[in-house]
Amino acid sequence: MKCESCGKEAVRIVYNNGVEYCENCSGIKASGGAKIDSILTRQSLRVRSQSYKFEGDTLPPHRYDKAKKKWVANEEFIKNNPENVHNFLDDEELKEAGFNKLIKGKKNGNEKN
């Protein structure tokens, strides 16, 4: 993993007060040592960066609408996964969510018989 402070490859990166440090720019040992309170290590930084990078993969296809008191199609899921939406939602749910272009039963605006 690269250190944001110096740009060099590092085995251990420590995240403290919004800044990353490695053994090259801060003098910490690459072998580790005792964990210090309130310091985030490379592992937690990696987990957080991957959660931002792959957040679309964790979206559920349905969300609960408190006003309607029922489960409805999740618009964010439809926008992020238009090619897989038919595995999770039917045409009626897509129509209700306002995504008429994704309905399989329609072709060029005309319904199939």
PDB file of N, CA and C in Angstrom:
ATOM      1  N   MET A   1       0.846  -1.177   0.000  1.00  0.00           N
ATOM      2  CA  MET A   1       0.000   0.000   0.000  1.00  0.00           C
ATOM      3  C   MET A   1       0.890   1.239   0.000  1.00  0.00           C
ATOM      4  N   LYS A   2       0.487   2.259  -0.743  1.00  0.00           N
ATOM      5  CA  LYS A   2       1.280   3.484  -0.819  1.00  0.00           C
ATOM      6  C   LYS A   2       0.872   4.459   0.274  1.00  0.00           C
ATOM      7  N   CYS A   3       1.872   5.119   0.819  1.00  0.00           N
ATOM      8  CA  CYS A   3       1.640   6.148   1.828  1.00  0.00           C
ATOM      9  C   CYS A   3       1.227   7.434   1.117  1.00  0.00           C
ATOM     10  N   GLU A   4       0.176   8.075   1.587  1.00  0.00           N
ATOM     11  CA  GLU A   4      -0.268   9.319   0.975  1.00  0.00           C
ATOM     12  C   GLU A   4       0.661  10.480   1.293  1.00  0.00           C
ATOM     13  N   SER A   5       1.394  10.396   2.406  1.00  0.00           N
ATOM     14  CA  SER A   5       2.284  11.490   2.799  1.00  0.00           C
ATOM     15  C   SER A   5       3.535  11.544   1.943  1.00  0.00           C
ATOM     16  N   CYS A   6       4.229  10.392   1.788  1.00  0.00           N
ATOM     17  CA  CYS A   6       5.492  10.393   1.047  1.00  0.00           C
ATOM     18  C   CYS A   6       5.411   9.690  -0.306  1.00  0.00           C
ATOM     19  N   GLY A   7       4.367   8.894  -0.560  1.00  0.00           N
ATOM     20  CA  GLY A   7       4.189   8.222  -1.836  1.00  0.00           C
ATOM     21  C   GLY A   7       4.956   6.931  -2.000  1.00  0.00           C
ATOM     22  N   LYS A   8       5.670   6.490  -0.956  1.00  0.00           N
ATOM     23  CA  LYS A   8       6.449   5.262  -1.038  1.00  0.00           C
ATOM     24  C   LYS A   8       5.608   4.060  -0.604  1.00  0.00           C
ATOM     25  N   GLU A   9       6.002   2.871  -1.091  1.00  0.00           N
ATOM     26  CA  GLU A   9       5.353   1.634  -0.661  1.00  0.00           C
ATOM     27  C   GLU A   9       5.696   1.373   0.802  1.00  0.00           C
ATOM     28  N   ALA A  10       4.711   0.955   1.592  1.00  0.00           N
ATOM     29  CA  ALA A  10       4.939   0.725   3.016  1.00  0.00           C
ATOM     30  C   ALA A  10       4.204  -0.531   3.456  1.00  0.00           C
ATOM     31  N   VAL A  11       4.778  -1.218   4.423  1.00  0.00           N
ATOM     32  CA  VAL A  11       4.158  -2.404   4.984  1.00  0.00           C
ATOM     33  C   VAL A  11       3.099  -2.014   6.001  1.00  0.00           C
ATOM     34  N   ARG A  12       3.410  -1.033   6.800  1.00  0.00           N
ATOM     35  CA  ARG A  12       2.487  -0.592   7.850  1.00  0.00           C
ATOM     36  C   ARG A  12       2.210   0.894   7.682  1.00  0.00           C
ATOM     37  N   ILE A  13       0.937   1.244   7.624  1.00  0.00           N
ATOM     38  CA  ILE A  13       0.530   2.641   7.527  1.00  0.00           C
ATOM     39  C   ILE A  13      -0.352   2.964   8.719  1.00  0.00           C
ATOM     40  N   VAL A  14      -0.058   4.070   9.367  1.00  0.00           N
ATOM     41  CA  VAL A  14      -0.828   4.513  10.523  1.00  0.00           C
ATOM     42  C   VAL A  14      -1.587   5.770  10.123  1.00  0.00           C
ATOM     43  N   TYR A  15      -2.839   5.835  10.507  1.00  0.00           N
ATOM     44  CA  TYR A  15      -3.711   6.945  10.182  1.00  0.00           C
ATOM     45  C   TYR A  15      -3.995   7.695  11.471  1.00  0.00           C
ATOM     46  N   ASN A  16      -3.525   8.943  11.586  1.00  0.00           N
ATOM     47  CA  ASN A  16      -3.678   9.702  12.825  1.00  0.00           C
ATOM     48  C   ASN A  16      -4.069  11.136  12.498  1.00  0.00           C
ATOM     49  N   ASN A  17      -5.160  11.598  13.058  1.00  0.00           N
ATOM     50  CA  ASN A  17      -5.658  12.966  12.860  1.00  0.00           C
ATOM     51  C   ASN A  17      -5.833  13.321  11.386  1.00  0.00           C
ATOM     52  N   GLY A  18      -6.333  12.387  10.617  1.00  0.00           N
ATOM     53  CA  GLY A  18      -6.612  12.633   9.219  1.00  0.00           C
ATOM     54  C   GLY A  18      -5.419  12.550   8.288  1.00  0.00           C
ATOM     55  N   VAL A  19      -4.266  12.127   8.785  1.00  0.00           N
ATOM     56  CA  VAL A  19      -3.057  12.047   7.974  1.00  0.00           C
ATOM     57  C   VAL A  19      -2.482  10.642   8.061  1.00  0.00           C
ATOM     58  N   GLU A  20      -1.996  10.124   6.916  1.00  0.00           N
ATOM     59  CA  GLU A  20      -1.348   8.814   6.894  1.00  0.00           C
ATOM     60  C   GLU A  20       0.144   8.971   7.116  1.00  0.00           C
ATOM     61  N   TYR A  21       0.718   8.021   7.862  1.00  0.00           N
ATOM     62  CA  TYR A  21       2.154   7.990   8.090  1.00  0.00           C
ATOM     63  C   TYR A  21       2.645   6.570   7.868  1.00  0.00           C
ATOM     64  N   CYS A  22       3.881   6.434   7.404  1.00  0.00           N
ATOM     65  CA  CYS A  22       4.481   5.108   7.240  1.00  0.00           C
ATOM     66  C   CYS A  22       5.837   5.089   7.934  1.00  0.00           C
ATOM     67  N   GLU A  23       6.543   3.940   7.812  1.00  0.00           N
ATOM     68  CA  GLU A  23       7.857   3.841   8.465  1.00  0.00           C
ATOM     69  C   GLU A  23       8.885   4.759   7.812  1.00  0.00           C
ATOM     70  N   ASN A  24       8.659   5.160   6.578  1.00  0.00           N
ATOM     71  CA  ASN A  24       9.606   6.044   5.882  1.00  0.00           C
ATOM     72  C   ASN A  24       9.496   7.490   6.342  1.00  0.00           C
ATOM     73  N   CYS A  25       8.305   7.960   6.607  1.00  0.00           N
ATOM     74  CA  CYS A  25       8.139   9.384   6.912  1.00  0.00           C
ATOM     75  C   CYS A  25       7.859   9.680   8.384  1.00  0.00           C
ATOM     76  N   SER A  26       7.640   8.650   9.219  1.00  0.00           N
ATOM     77  CA  SER A  26       7.339   8.957  10.616  1.00  0.00           C
ATOM     78  C   SER A  26       8.245   8.250  11.616  1.00  0.00           C
ATOM     79  N   GLY A  27       8.971   7.231  11.166  1.00  0.00           N
ATOM     80  CA  GLY A  27       9.854   6.529  12.080  1.00  0.00           C
ATOM     81  C   GLY A  27       9.200   5.369  12.814  1.00  0.00           C
ATOM     82  N   ILE A  28       7.964   5.005  12.485  1.00  0.00           N
ATOM     83  CA  ILE A  28       7.346   3.843  13.128  1.00  0.00           C
ATOM     84  C   ILE A  28       7.987   2.576  12.584  1.00  0.00           C
ATOM     85  N   LYS A  29       7.965   1.524  13.360  1.00  0.00           N
ATOM     86  CA  LYS A  29       8.579   0.273  12.940  1.00  0.00           C
ATOM     87  C   LYS A  29       7.630  -0.491  12.020  1.00  0.00           C
ATOM     88  N   ALA A  30       8.182  -1.069  10.966  1.00  0.00           N
ATOM     89  CA  ALA A  30       7.384  -1.838  10.024  1.00  0.00           C
ATOM     90  C   ALA A  30       6.918  -3.147  10.633  1.00  0.00           C
ATOM     91  N   SER A  31       7.639  -3.624  11.663  1.00  0.00           N
ATOM     92  CA  SER A  31       7.279  -4.907  12.268  1.00  0.00           C
ATOM     93  C   SER A  31       6.073  -4.802  13.184  1.00  0.00           C
ATOM     94  N   GLY A  32       5.648  -3.620  13.488  1.00  0.00           N
ATOM     95  CA  GLY A  32       4.457  -3.465  14.311  1.00  0.00           C
ATOM     96  C   GLY A  32       4.794  -2.980  15.710  1.00  0.00           C
ATOM     97  N   GLY A  33       4.277  -3.667  16.692  1.00  0.00           N
ATOM     98  CA  GLY A  33       4.462  -3.241  18.068  1.00  0.00           C
ATOM     99  C   GLY A  33       3.118  -3.125  18.742  1.00  0.00           C
ATOM    100  N   ALA A  34       3.112  -2.493  19.876  1.00  0.00           N
ATOM    101  CA  ALA A  34       1.864  -2.334  20.624  1.00  0.00           C
ATOM    102  C   ALA A  34       0.939  -1.364  19.904  1.00  0.00           C
ATOM    103  N   LYS A  35      -0.325  -1.682  19.896  1.00  0.00           N
ATOM    104  CA  LYS A  35      -1.302  -0.807  19.259  1.00  0.00           C
ATOM    105  C   LYS A  35      -1.576   0.370  20.181  1.00  0.00           C
ATOM    106  N   ILE A  36      -1.584   1.547  19.609  1.00  0.00           N
ATOM    107  CA  ILE A  36      -1.820   2.760  20.387  1.00  0.00           C
ATOM    108  C   ILE A  36      -3.275   3.159  20.229  1.00  0.00           C
ATOM    109  N   ASP A  37      -3.901   3.552  21.315  1.00  0.00           N
ATOM    110  CA  ASP A  37      -5.308   3.958  21.258  1.00  0.00           C
ATOM    111  C   ASP A  37      -5.497   5.155  20.332  1.00  0.00           C
ATOM    112  N   SER A  38      -6.646   5.212  19.699  1.00  0.00           N
ATOM    113  CA  SER A  38      -7.100   6.284  18.799  1.00  0.00           C
ATOM    114  C   SER A  38      -6.312   6.381  17.506  1.00  0.00           C
ATOM    115  N   ILE A  39      -5.516   5.378  17.174  1.00  0.00           N
ATOM    116  CA  ILE A  39      -4.808   5.365  15.895  1.00  0.00           C
ATOM    117  C   ILE A  39      -5.388   4.244  15.044  1.00  0.00           C
ATOM    118  N   LEU A  40      -5.795   4.574  13.830  1.00  0.00           N
ATOM    119  CA  LEU A  40      -6.315   3.581  12.908  1.00  0.00           C
ATOM    120  C   LEU A  40      -5.164   3.011  12.101  1.00  0.00           C
ATOM    121  N   THR A  41      -5.118   1.712  11.978  1.00  0.00           N
ATOM    122  CA  THR A  41      -4.031   1.070  11.247  1.00  0.00           C
ATOM    123  C   THR A  41      -4.407   0.854   9.788  1.00  0.00           C
ATOM    124  N   ARG A  42      -3.494   0.265   9.033  1.00  0.00           N
ATOM    125  CA  ARG A  42      -3.695   0.014   7.613  1.00  0.00           C
ATOM    126  C   ARG A  42      -4.921  -0.857   7.371  1.00  0.00           C
ATOM    127  N   GLN A  43      -5.155  -1.833   8.252  1.00  0.00           N
ATOM    128  CA  GLN A  43      -6.276  -2.755   8.064  1.00  0.00           C
ATOM    129  C   GLN A  43      -7.608  -2.006   8.076  1.00  0.00           C
ATOM    130  N   SER A  44      -7.820  -1.155   9.057  1.00  0.00           N
ATOM    131  CA  SER A  44      -9.086  -0.426   9.121  1.00  0.00           C
ATOM    132  C   SER A  44      -9.196   0.573   7.975  1.00  0.00           C
ATOM    133  N   LEU A  45      -8.083   1.149   7.551  1.00  0.00           N
ATOM    134  CA  LEU A  45      -8.098   2.065   6.423  1.00  0.00           C
ATOM    135  C   LEU A  45      -8.461   1.310   5.150  1.00  0.00           C
ATOM    136  N   ARG A  46      -7.929   0.100   4.981  1.00  0.00           N
ATOM    137  CA  ARG A  46      -8.240  -0.722   3.812  1.00  0.00           C
ATOM    138  C   ARG A  46      -9.719  -1.081   3.791  1.00  0.00           C
ATOM    139  N   VAL A  47     -10.265  -1.449   4.937  1.00  0.00           N
ATOM    140  CA  VAL A  47     -11.677  -1.828   5.018  1.00  0.00           C
ATOM    141  C   VAL A  47     -12.564  -0.637   4.677  1.00  0.00           C
ATOM    142  N   ARG A  48     -12.238   0.527   5.200  1.00  0.00           N
ATOM    143  CA  ARG A  48     -13.038   1.718   4.899  1.00  0.00           C
ATOM    144  C   ARG A  48     -12.934   2.110   3.434  1.00  0.00           C
ATOM    145  N   SER A  49     -11.734   2.040   2.861  1.00  0.00           N
ATOM    146  CA  SER A  49     -11.591   2.421   1.458  1.00  0.00           C
ATOM    147  C   SER A  49     -12.327   1.440   0.546  1.00  0.00           C
ATOM    148  N   GLN A  50     -12.322   0.148   0.896  1.00  0.00           N
ATOM    149  CA  GLN A  50     -13.060  -0.825   0.098  1.00  0.00           C
ATOM    150  C   GLN A  50     -14.566  -0.670   0.267  1.00  0.00           C
ATOM    151  N   SER A  51     -15.008  -0.252   1.451  1.00  0.00           N
ATOM    152  CA  SER A  51     -16.447  -0.051   1.638  1.00  0.00           C
ATOM    153  C   SER A  51     -16.949   1.113   0.785  1.00  0.00           C
ATOM    154  N   TYR A  52     -16.133   2.148   0.593  1.00  0.00           N
ATOM    155  CA  TYR A  52     -16.509   3.241  -0.302  1.00  0.00           C
ATOM    156  C   TYR A  52     -16.443   2.794  -1.757  1.00  0.00           C
ATOM    157  N   LYS A  53     -15.403   2.036  -2.099  1.00  0.00           N
ATOM    158  CA  LYS A  53     -15.188   1.620  -3.479  1.00  0.00           C
ATOM    159  C   LYS A  53     -16.288   0.675  -3.967  1.00  0.00           C
ATOM    160  N   PHE A  54     -16.739  -0.238  -3.103  1.00  0.00           N
ATOM    161  CA  PHE A  54     -17.710  -1.253  -3.497  1.00  0.00           C
ATOM    162  C   PHE A  54     -19.063  -1.058  -2.835  1.00  0.00           C
ATOM    163  N   GLU A  55     -19.428   0.179  -2.496  1.00  0.00           N
ATOM    164  CA  GLU A  55     -20.684   0.408  -1.795  1.00  0.00           C
ATOM    165  C   GLU A  55     -21.898   0.038  -2.633  1.00  0.00           C
ATOM    166  N   GLY A  56     -21.777   0.091  -3.945  1.00  0.00           N
ATOM    167  CA  GLY A  56     -22.890  -0.290  -4.814  1.00  0.00           C
ATOM    168  C   GLY A  56     -23.219  -1.775  -4.736  1.00  0.00           C
ATOM    169  N   ASP A  57     -22.244  -2.592  -4.361  1.00  0.00           N
ATOM    170  CA  ASP A  57     -22.471  -4.034  -4.261  1.00  0.00           C
ATOM    171  C   ASP A  57     -23.301  -4.418  -3.044  1.00  0.00           C
ATOM    172  N   THR A  58     -23.418  -3.525  -2.093  1.00  0.00           N
ATOM    173  CA  THR A  58     -24.137  -3.848  -0.863  1.00  0.00           C
ATOM    174  C   THR A  58     -25.544  -3.254  -0.814  1.00  0.00           C
ATOM    175  N   LEU A  59     -25.972  -2.639  -1.910  1.00  0.00           N
ATOM    176  CA  LEU A  59     -27.316  -2.051  -1.936  1.00  0.00           C
ATOM    177  C   LEU A  59     -28.371  -3.151  -2.029  1.00  0.00           C
ATOM    178  N   PRO A  60     -29.424  -3.082  -1.212  1.00  0.00           N
ATOM    179  CA  PRO A  60     -30.507  -4.063  -1.312  1.00  0.00           C
ATOM    180  C   PRO A  60     -31.474  -3.683  -2.434  1.00  0.00           C
ATOM    181  N   PRO A  61     -32.125  -4.668  -3.067  1.00  0.00           N
ATOM    182  CA  PRO A  61     -33.049  -4.366  -4.155  1.00  0.00           C
ATOM    183  C   PRO A  61     -34.359  -3.709  -3.693  1.00  0.00           C
ATOM    184  N   HIS A  62     -34.707  -3.886  -2.431  1.00  0.00           N
ATOM    185  CA  HIS A  62     -35.936  -3.288  -1.903  1.00  0.00           C
ATOM    186  C   HIS A  62     -35.611  -2.426  -0.688  1.00  0.00           C
ATOM    187  N   ARG A  63     -36.459  -1.435  -0.451  1.00  0.00           N
ATOM    188  CA  ARG A  63     -36.367  -0.626   0.766  1.00  0.00           C
ATOM    189  C   ARG A  63     -37.774  -0.462   1.323  1.00  0.00           C
ATOM    190  N   TYR A  64     -37.859  -0.228   2.614  1.00  0.00           N
ATOM    191  CA  TYR A  64     -39.163  -0.080   3.247  1.00  0.00           C
ATOM    192  C   TYR A  64     -39.591   1.381   3.190  1.00  0.00           C
ATOM    193  N   ASP A  65     -40.756   1.639   2.614  1.00  0.00           N
ATOM    194  CA  ASP A  65     -41.317   2.979   2.529  1.00  0.00           C
ATOM    195  C   ASP A  65     -42.287   3.149   3.691  1.00  0.00           C
ATOM    196  N   LYS A  66     -41.926   4.016   4.632  1.00  0.00           N
ATOM    197  CA  LYS A  66     -42.752   4.207   5.829  1.00  0.00           C
ATOM    198  C   LYS A  66     -44.093   4.862   5.502  1.00  0.00           C
ATOM    199  N   ALA A  67     -44.128   5.719   4.486  1.00  0.00           N
ATOM    200  CA  ALA A  67     -45.381   6.385   4.120  1.00  0.00           C
ATOM    201  C   ALA A  67     -46.377   5.399   3.527  1.00  0.00           C
ATOM    202  N   LYS A  68     -45.890   4.508   2.660  1.00  0.00           N
ATOM    203  CA  LYS A  68     -46.767   3.513   2.034  1.00  0.00           C
ATOM    204  C   LYS A  68     -46.935   2.269   2.899  1.00  0.00           C
ATOM    205  N   LYS A  69     -46.068   2.115   3.887  1.00  0.00           N
ATOM    206  CA  LYS A  69     -46.058   0.964   4.794  1.00  0.00           C
ATOM    207  C   LYS A  69     -45.923  -0.353   4.035  1.00  0.00           C
ATOM    208  N   LYS A  70     -44.972  -0.351   3.089  1.00  0.00           N
ATOM    209  CA  LYS A  70     -44.686  -1.577   2.352  1.00  0.00           C
ATOM    210  C   LYS A  70     -43.287  -1.489   1.747  1.00  0.00           C
ATOM    211  N   TRP A  71     -42.793  -2.640   1.270  1.00  0.00           N
ATOM    212  CA  TRP A  71     -41.499  -2.691   0.619  1.00  0.00           C
ATOM    213  C   TRP A  71     -41.648  -2.256  -0.834  1.00  0.00           C
ATOM    214  N   VAL A  72     -40.756  -1.362  -1.285  1.00  0.00           N
ATOM    215  CA  VAL A  72     -40.771  -0.868  -2.653  1.00  0.00           C
ATOM    216  C   VAL A  72     -39.382  -1.053  -3.261  1.00  0.00           C
ATOM    217  N   ALA A  73     -39.302  -0.899  -4.577  1.00  0.00           N
ATOM    218  CA  ALA A  73     -38.024  -1.035  -5.281  1.00  0.00           C
ATOM    219  C   ALA A  73     -37.083   0.097  -4.868  1.00  0.00           C
ATOM    220  N   ASN A  74     -35.825  -0.247  -4.652  1.00  0.00           N
ATOM    221  CA  ASN A  74     -34.808   0.725  -4.278  1.00  0.00           C
ATOM    222  C   ASN A  74     -34.251   1.374  -5.544  1.00  0.00           C
ATOM    223  N   GLU A  75     -34.465   2.686  -5.705  1.00  0.00           N
ATOM    224  CA  GLU A  75     -34.039   3.392  -6.907  1.00  0.00           C
ATOM    225  C   GLU A  75     -32.521   3.361  -7.081  1.00  0.00           C
ATOM    226  N   GLU A  76     -31.777   3.464  -5.994  1.00  0.00           N
ATOM    227  CA  GLU A  76     -30.312   3.429  -6.079  1.00  0.00           C
ATOM    228  C   GLU A  76     -29.829   2.077  -6.598  1.00  0.00           C
ATOM    229  N   PHE A  77     -30.484   1.004  -6.173  1.00  0.00           N
ATOM    230  CA  PHE A  77     -30.126  -0.327  -6.665  1.00  0.00           C
ATOM    231  C   PHE A  77     -30.376  -0.428  -8.170  1.00  0.00           C
ATOM    232  N   ILE A  78     -31.497   0.111  -8.633  1.00  0.00           N
ATOM    233  CA  ILE A  78     -31.840   0.053 -10.055  1.00  0.00           C
ATOM    234  C   ILE A  78     -30.837   0.859 -10.881  1.00  0.00           C
ATOM    235  N   LYS A  79     -30.442   2.037 -10.394  1.00  0.00           N
ATOM    236  CA  LYS A  79     -29.490   2.875 -11.121  1.00  0.00           C
ATOM    237  C   LYS A  79     -28.108   2.227 -11.197  1.00  0.00           C
ATOM    238  N   ASN A  80     -27.691   1.534 -10.141  1.00  0.00           N
ATOM    239  CA  ASN A  80     -26.359   0.930 -10.104  1.00  0.00           C
ATOM    240  C   ASN A  80     -26.298  -0.437 -10.777  1.00  0.00           C
ATOM    241  N   ASN A  81     -27.428  -1.135 -10.906  1.00  0.00           N
ATOM    242  CA  ASN A  81     -27.446  -2.491 -11.463  1.00  0.00           C
ATOM    243  C   ASN A  81     -28.532  -2.654 -12.521  1.00  0.00           C
ATOM    244  N   PRO A  82     -28.536  -1.857 -13.592  1.00  0.00           N
ATOM    245  CA  PRO A  82     -29.625  -1.985 -14.570  1.00  0.00           C
ATOM    246  C   PRO A  82     -29.607  -3.317 -15.317  1.00  0.00           C
ATOM    247  N   GLU A  83     -28.426  -3.933 -15.470  1.00  0.00           N
ATOM    248  CA  GLU A  83     -28.358  -5.199 -16.207  1.00  0.00           C
ATOM    249  C   GLU A  83     -28.846  -6.390 -15.377  1.00  0.00           C
ATOM    250  N   ASN A  84     -28.807  -6.286 -14.054  1.00  0.00           N
ATOM    251  CA  ASN A  84     -29.224  -7.394 -13.192  1.00  0.00           C
ATOM    252  C   ASN A  84     -30.554  -7.152 -12.491  1.00  0.00           C
ATOM    253  N   VAL A  85     -31.209  -6.065 -12.804  1.00  0.00           N
ATOM    254  CA  VAL A  85     -32.415  -5.693 -12.072  1.00  0.00           C
ATOM    255  C   VAL A  85     -33.538  -6.724 -12.234  1.00  0.00           C
ATOM    256  N   HIS A  86     -33.578  -7.429 -13.362  1.00  0.00           N
ATOM    257  CA  HIS A  86     -34.651  -8.399 -13.604  1.00  0.00           C
ATOM    258  C   HIS A  86     -34.502  -9.669 -12.772  1.00  0.00           C
ATOM    259  N   ASN A  87     -33.336  -9.885 -12.180  1.00  0.00           N
ATOM    260  CA  ASN A  87     -33.160 -11.021 -11.272  1.00  0.00           C
ATOM    261  C   ASN A  87     -33.805 -10.765  -9.914  1.00  0.00           C
ATOM    262  N   PHE A  88     -34.075  -9.497  -9.606  1.00  0.00           N
ATOM    263  CA  PHE A  88     -34.570  -9.147  -8.278  1.00  0.00           C
ATOM    264  C   PHE A  88     -35.940  -8.474  -8.286  1.00  0.00           C
ATOM    265  N   LEU A  89     -36.285  -7.789  -9.359  1.00  0.00           N
ATOM    266  CA  LEU A  89     -37.539  -7.031  -9.411  1.00  0.00           C
ATOM    267  C   LEU A  89     -38.354  -7.452 -10.629  1.00  0.00           C
ATOM    268  N   ASP A  90     -39.670  -7.427 -10.484  1.00  0.00           N
ATOM    269  CA  ASP A  90     -40.518  -7.743 -11.632  1.00  0.00           C
ATOM    270  C   ASP A  90     -40.933  -6.451 -12.346  1.00  0.00           C
ATOM    271  N   ASP A  91     -41.623  -6.590 -13.475  1.00  0.00           N
ATOM    272  CA  ASP A  91     -41.994  -5.440 -14.292  1.00  0.00           C
ATOM    273  C   ASP A  91     -42.914  -4.472 -13.556  1.00  0.00           C
ATOM    274  N   GLU A  92     -43.783  -4.995 -12.726  1.00  0.00           N
ATOM    275  CA  GLU A  92     -44.717  -4.153 -11.965  1.00  0.00           C
ATOM    276  C   GLU A  92     -43.964  -3.236 -10.996  1.00  0.00           C
ATOM    277  N   GLU A  93     -42.938  -3.777 -10.332  1.00  0.00           N
ATOM    278  CA  GLU A  93     -42.144  -2.965  -9.399  1.00  0.00           C
ATOM    279  C   GLU A  93     -41.335  -1.900 -10.141  1.00  0.00           C
ATOM    280  N   LEU A  94     -40.816  -2.247 -11.322  1.00  0.00           N
ATOM    281  CA  LEU A  94     -40.067  -1.273 -12.114  1.00  0.00           C
ATOM    282  C   LEU A  94     -40.976  -0.141 -12.597  1.00  0.00           C
ATOM    283  N   LYS A  95     -42.192  -0.488 -12.985  1.00  0.00           N
ATOM    284  CA  LYS A  95     -43.147   0.523 -13.442  1.00  0.00           C
ATOM    285  C   LYS A  95     -43.519   1.450 -12.292  1.00  0.00           C
ATOM    286  N   GLU A  96     -43.739   0.871 -11.122  1.00  0.00           N
ATOM    287  CA  GLU A  96     -44.094   1.656  -9.942  1.00  0.00           C
ATOM    288  C   GLU A  96     -42.962   2.598  -9.526  1.00  0.00           C
ATOM    289  N   ALA A  97     -41.713   2.168  -9.750  1.00  0.00           N
ATOM    290  CA  ALA A  97     -40.552   2.988  -9.392  1.00  0.00           C
ATOM    291  C   ALA A  97     -40.247   4.053 -10.444  1.00  0.00           C
ATOM    292  N   GLY A  98     -40.892   3.962 -11.619  1.00  0.00           N
ATOM    293  CA  GLY A  98     -40.695   4.960 -12.656  1.00  0.00           C
ATOM    294  C   GLY A  98     -39.598   4.621 -13.653  1.00  0.00           C
ATOM    295  N   PHE A  99     -39.213   3.364 -13.735  1.00  0.00           N
ATOM    296  CA  PHE A  99     -38.183   2.917 -14.677  1.00  0.00           C
ATOM    297  C   PHE A  99     -38.832   2.118 -15.808  1.00  0.00           C
ATOM    298  N   ASN A 100     -39.659   2.782 -16.596  1.00  0.00           N
ATOM    299  CA  ASN A 100     -40.397   2.120 -17.669  1.00  0.00           C
ATOM    300  C   ASN A 100     -39.493   1.606 -18.779  1.00  0.00           C
ATOM    301  N   LYS A 101     -38.329   2.229 -18.973  1.00  0.00           N
ATOM    302  CA  LYS A 101     -37.422   1.807 -20.040  1.00  0.00           C
ATOM    303  C   LYS A 101     -36.803   0.435 -19.760  1.00  0.00           C
ATOM    304  N   LEU A 102     -36.776   0.013 -18.520  1.00  0.00           N
ATOM    305  CA  LEU A 102     -36.163  -1.267 -18.157  1.00  0.00           C
ATOM    306  C   LEU A 102     -37.149  -2.432 -18.162  1.00  0.00           C
ATOM    307  N   ILE A 103     -38.418  -2.157 -18.425  1.00  0.00           N
ATOM    308  CA  ILE A 103     -39.420  -3.221 -18.405  1.00  0.00           C
ATOM    309  C   ILE A 103     -39.221  -4.122 -19.608  1.00  0.00           C
ATOM    310  N   LYS A 104     -39.111  -5.428 -19.369  1.00  0.00           N
ATOM    311  CA  LYS A 104     -38.864  -6.384 -20.448  1.00  0.00           C
ATOM    312  C   LYS A 104     -40.072  -6.566 -21.355  1.00  0.00           C
ATOM    313  N   GLY A 105     -41.268  -6.415 -20.839  1.00  0.00           N
ATOM    314  CA  GLY A 105     -42.477  -6.641 -21.604  1.00  0.00           C
ATOM    315  C   GLY A 105     -42.748  -5.579 -22.649  1.00  0.00           C
ATOM    316  N   LYS A 106     -41.986  -4.490 -22.660  1.00  0.00           N
ATOM    317  CA  LYS A 106     -42.205  -3.417 -23.618  1.00  0.00           C
ATOM    318  C   LYS A 106     -41.090  -3.385 -24.649  1.00  0.00           C
ATOM    319  N   LYS A 107     -41.482  -3.023 -25.869  1.00  0.00           N
ATOM    320  CA  LYS A 107     -40.506  -2.879 -26.938  1.00  0.00           C
ATOM    321  C   LYS A 107     -40.879  -1.642 -27.744  1.00  0.00           C
ATOM    322  N   ASN A 108     -39.996  -0.656 -27.755  1.00  0.00           N
ATOM    323  CA  ASN A 108     -40.222   0.609 -28.473  1.00  0.00           C
ATOM    324  C   ASN A 108     -41.506   1.317 -28.033  1.00  0.00           C
ATOM    325  N   GLY A 109     -41.829   1.230 -26.760  1.00  0.00           N
ATOM    326  CA  GLY A 109     -43.003   1.906 -26.225  1.00  0.00           C
ATOM    327  C   GLY A 109     -44.296   1.148 -26.403  1.00  0.00           C
ATOM    328  N   ASN A 110     -44.310   0.049 -27.113  1.00  0.00           N
ATOM    329  CA  ASN A 110     -45.539  -0.742 -27.310  1.00  0.00           C
ATOM    330  C   ASN A 110     -45.424  -2.027 -26.505  1.00  0.00           C
ATOM    331  N   GLU A 111     -46.528  -2.417 -25.901  1.00  0.00           N
ATOM    332  CA  GLU A 111     -46.528  -3.652 -25.100  1.00  0.00           C
ATOM    333  C   GLU A 111     -46.585  -4.873 -26.014  1.00  0.00           C
ATOM    334  N   LYS A 112     -45.900  -5.916 -25.600  1.00  0.00           N
ATOM    335  CA  LYS A 112     -45.952  -7.180 -26.341  1.00  0.00           C
ATOM    336  C   LYS A 112     -47.267  -7.894 -26.053  1.00  0.00           C
ATOM    337  N   ASN A 113     -47.731  -8.650 -26.984  1.00  0.00           N
ATOM    338  CA  ASN A 113     -48.968  -9.430 -26.792  1.00  0.00           C
ATOM    339  C   ASN A 113     -48.627 -10.844 -26.435  1.00  0.00           C
TER     340      ASN A 113
END
